[in-house]
Amino acid sequence: MQIRAFTFFSKTYQEVEKAEKLLDNLNKEYNVWTKRISLPPTPKDLSLDKLVEIPSVRNSNDVIYSVASLTADDRRLSQIKDLLSISNRFYANVLVRDVKNLEEITKLILSLEPEDATRFGVLFGDWFLVSPYFPISTADVITSSFGLALLYTDEVMKGNTVRAISYADEIGRKLEAELKVKYLGVDVSLSPWMEKSVGEIIERRSEKIFNISNIWAVHELNQEILKASLISKVKPIGFSEVMLPVSEDNVLRRRAEDGSLTLTNLIALTYVCAAGIDMIAITRDKVTILNLLKALYSIRRVKMRPIGMRIVTTSGGKVRSKEFGDIPEVKVI
């Protein structure tokens, strides 16, 4: 088990510098992979270009920032493109509560360069999400605090889910005492990274992706995660469900490339996982993307849990990314 992310939720912009110093002092013994700072919902009277003036935001080399969180009806939506282009350490998200502004979000998605699009997420829900996972992370908190995300596919594969989550919670409590910052809990989402594959776990429990049996396998995994959290007495935060970021999972990537995992398949899986439409390339077509947004909004209304989406657009074929390698184009069928 590895701490995938230590995310500091900064209640105010004035605490960013304090957060960076805290992250610099983070003890290496805890095996933290990424250090992150999530900022509060963006104030209505703040131009997004002012966010880069936050003290020291541009100076840190190993910290990434969720800098902007807007609602879908925000007039500053078009400014996100310029904000993301400033630094590859900047992330942003938009909260969709209704269907009124989906066309504006569609235009924004179509305008983004591929690298920037990997750092932009759409959240379907009622409130901004307090999660360590970027880009859909917002410090919508009462007081500055922190949370953890995990990489623990190996432990789940071996049936050691409870042990992994319990150990992560133990680390969180130790860090709370050492850093004197409130510990919120763990986003116990089961997420992959390349060869540490969630897709492999699903296929071991069912048939090759995609098969209708995969839906039950994902549901079963979610139930195990929930049960393990209860046994461990861990406070789950954020999504805390199975995640399927296609370009971050070698098995999912291969299934998308060979055509056995399509957009329709991923939409079906979204009923039982938090981010079924994540890190894929889709044909650059306004109608398709708008319909996808409407579909996910509908699923969120039925499921009554937050759903995230992160896509890049393509004029045809896979898209090359510095961080993720080839992002496969998913067939729109």
Short mmCIF file of C-alpha atoms in Angstrom, two decimals, residues 30-173:
data_model
loop_
_atom_site.label_atom_id
_atom_site.label_comp_id
_atom_site.label_asym_id
_atom_site.label_seq_id
_atom_site.Cartn_x
_atom_site.Cartn_y
_atom_site.Cartn_z
CA TYR A 30 5.33 7.56 5.07
CA ASN A 31 6.02 6.87 1.39
CA VAL A 32 3.86 9.70 0.03
CA TRP A 33 3.75 9.66 -3.76
CA THR A 34 2.24 13.09 -4.51
CA LYS A 35 1.79 16.27 -2.46
CA ARG A 36 -1.24 18.40 -3.23
CA ILE A 37 -2.94 21.60 -2.12
CA SER A 38 -6.63 22.14 -2.76
CA LEU A 39 -8.01 25.68 -2.64
CA PRO A 40 -11.52 26.76 -1.58
CA PRO A 41 -14.44 27.39 -3.97
CA THR A 42 -13.37 30.34 -6.07
CA PRO A 43 -14.88 33.59 -4.71
CA LYS A 44 -17.39 35.23 -7.06
CA ASP A 45 -15.49 38.52 -7.16
CA LEU A 46 -12.08 37.03 -8.05
CA SER A 47 -10.75 36.97 -11.61
CA LEU A 48 -9.05 33.64 -12.27
CA ASP A 49 -5.85 35.32 -13.42
CA LYS A 50 -5.43 36.61 -9.85
CA LEU A 51 -5.01 33.05 -8.58
CA VAL A 52 -1.44 32.93 -9.88
CA GLU A 53 -0.58 35.76 -7.53
CA ILE A 54 -1.12 33.60 -4.46
CA PRO A 55 2.18 33.61 -2.55
CA SER A 56 4.65 30.95 -3.70
CA VAL A 57 2.16 29.03 -5.87
CA ARG A 58 4.58 29.23 -8.82
CA ASN A 59 7.70 28.37 -6.85
CA SER A 60 7.15 24.83 -5.64
CA ASN A 61 8.47 21.99 -7.76
CA ASP A 62 6.75 18.96 -6.27
CA VAL A 63 3.33 20.26 -5.25
CA ILE A 64 0.25 20.35 -7.49
CA TYR A 65 -2.73 22.66 -6.92
CA SER A 66 -6.46 22.45 -7.43
CA VAL A 67 -6.71 26.19 -7.96
CA ALA A 68 -10.20 26.83 -9.33
CA SER A 69 -13.61 25.41 -8.49
CA LEU A 70 -16.54 27.05 -10.28
CA THR A 71 -20.22 26.30 -10.63
CA ALA A 72 -21.49 25.66 -14.16
CA ASP A 73 -23.34 28.98 -14.30
CA ASP A 74 -20.19 31.00 -13.52
CA ARG A 75 -19.38 33.67 -16.10
CA ARG A 76 -15.65 33.02 -15.61
CA LEU A 77 -15.88 29.53 -17.12
CA SER A 78 -14.04 30.63 -20.26
CA GLN A 79 -11.08 31.80 -18.13
CA ILE A 80 -10.26 28.22 -17.14
CA LYS A 81 -8.50 27.61 -20.45
CA ASP A 82 -5.96 30.39 -19.84
CA LEU A 83 -5.51 29.39 -16.20
CA LEU A 84 -4.64 25.79 -17.06
CA SER A 85 -2.18 26.89 -19.73
CA ILE A 86 -0.08 28.82 -17.18
CA SER A 87 1.31 25.78 -15.38
CA ASN A 88 1.12 22.00 -15.59
CA ARG A 89 0.70 22.03 -11.81
CA PHE A 90 -2.68 23.81 -11.99
CA TYR A 91 -5.95 21.86 -11.91
CA ALA A 92 -9.56 23.07 -12.10
CA ASN A 93 -13.08 21.70 -11.86
CA VAL A 94 -16.66 22.72 -12.56
CA LEU A 95 -19.69 21.68 -10.52
CA VAL A 96 -22.86 20.79 -12.45
CA ARG A 97 -26.07 20.99 -10.44
CA ASP A 98 -28.51 21.24 -13.37
CA VAL A 99 -28.56 21.07 -17.17
CA LYS A 100 -28.76 24.79 -17.90
CA ASN A 101 -25.11 25.41 -18.75
CA LEU A 102 -23.94 22.16 -20.34
CA GLU A 103 -23.39 23.82 -23.71
CA GLU A 104 -20.88 26.25 -22.17
CA ILE A 105 -19.00 23.35 -20.59
CA THR A 106 -19.00 21.58 -23.95
CA LYS A 107 -17.41 24.62 -25.58
CA LEU A 108 -14.77 24.74 -22.87
CA ILE A 109 -13.88 21.07 -23.27
CA LEU A 110 -13.58 21.47 -27.04
CA SER A 111 -11.26 24.46 -26.56
CA LEU A 112 -8.74 22.75 -24.28
CA GLU A 113 -5.39 21.41 -25.43
CA PRO A 114 -4.97 17.71 -24.53
CA GLU A 115 -2.43 18.27 -21.74
CA ASP A 116 -4.64 20.92 -20.18
CA ALA A 117 -7.74 18.75 -20.53
CA THR A 118 -6.14 16.07 -18.33
CA ARG A 119 -6.16 18.66 -15.52
CA PHE A 120 -9.81 19.68 -15.87
CA GLY A 121 -12.73 17.78 -14.41
CA VAL A 122 -16.51 18.04 -14.41
CA LEU A 123 -18.30 17.10 -11.19
CA PHE A 124 -21.98 16.17 -11.24
CA GLY A 125 -23.38 16.69 -7.76
CA ASP A 126 -24.96 19.11 -5.31
CA TRP A 127 -21.78 20.32 -3.63
CA PHE A 128 -18.10 20.71 -4.32
CA LEU A 129 -16.21 17.57 -3.33
CA VAL A 130 -13.63 17.39 -0.55
CA SER A 131 -11.39 14.68 -1.97
CA PRO A 132 -7.63 14.17 -2.33
CA TYR A 133 -8.22 13.23 -5.98
CA PHE A 134 -7.53 15.89 -8.61
CA PRO A 135 -8.86 17.56 -10.65
CA ILE A 136 -12.16 17.23 -8.79
CA SER A 137 -10.98 18.48 -5.43
CA THR A 138 -12.12 21.55 -3.52
CA ALA A 139 -11.24 22.76 -0.03
CA ASP A 140 -14.88 23.31 0.88
CA VAL A 141 -14.02 22.87 4.55
CA ILE A 142 -14.70 24.53 7.90
CA THR A 143 -11.02 24.58 8.84
CA SER A 144 -7.78 23.81 7.02
CA SER A 145 -7.17 20.08 7.11
CA PHE A 146 -5.81 17.15 5.10
CA GLY A 147 -6.91 13.87 3.59
CA LEU A 148 -5.25 10.83 2.01
CA ALA A 149 -5.75 8.79 -1.15
CA LEU A 150 -4.31 5.29 -1.61
CA LEU A 151 -2.79 3.03 -4.21
CA TYR A 152 -3.64 -0.44 -2.94
CA THR A 153 -4.59 -2.70 -5.85
CA ASP A 154 -2.06 -5.36 -4.72
CA GLU A 155 -3.65 -5.57 -1.28
CA VAL A 156 -7.17 -5.87 -2.73
CA MET A 157 -5.92 -8.58 -5.10
CA LYS A 158 -4.63 -10.55 -2.09
CA GLY A 159 -7.71 -9.96 0.06
CA ASN A 160 -5.96 -7.55 2.43
CA THR A 161 -8.28 -4.57 1.93
CA VAL A 162 -9.01 -4.06 5.64
CA ARG A 163 -5.33 -4.17 6.53
CA ALA A 164 -4.42 -1.58 3.87
CA ILE A 165 -7.15 0.87 4.85
CA SER A 166 -6.42 0.46 8.56
CA TYR A 167 -2.73 1.13 7.99
CA ALA A 168 -3.50 4.25 5.95
CA ASP A 169 -5.76 5.54 8.72
CA GLU A 170 -3.00 4.90 11.25
CA ILE A 171 -0.65 7.03 9.15
CA GLY A 172 -3.26 9.76 8.91
CA ARG A 173 -3.64 9.92 12.68
#
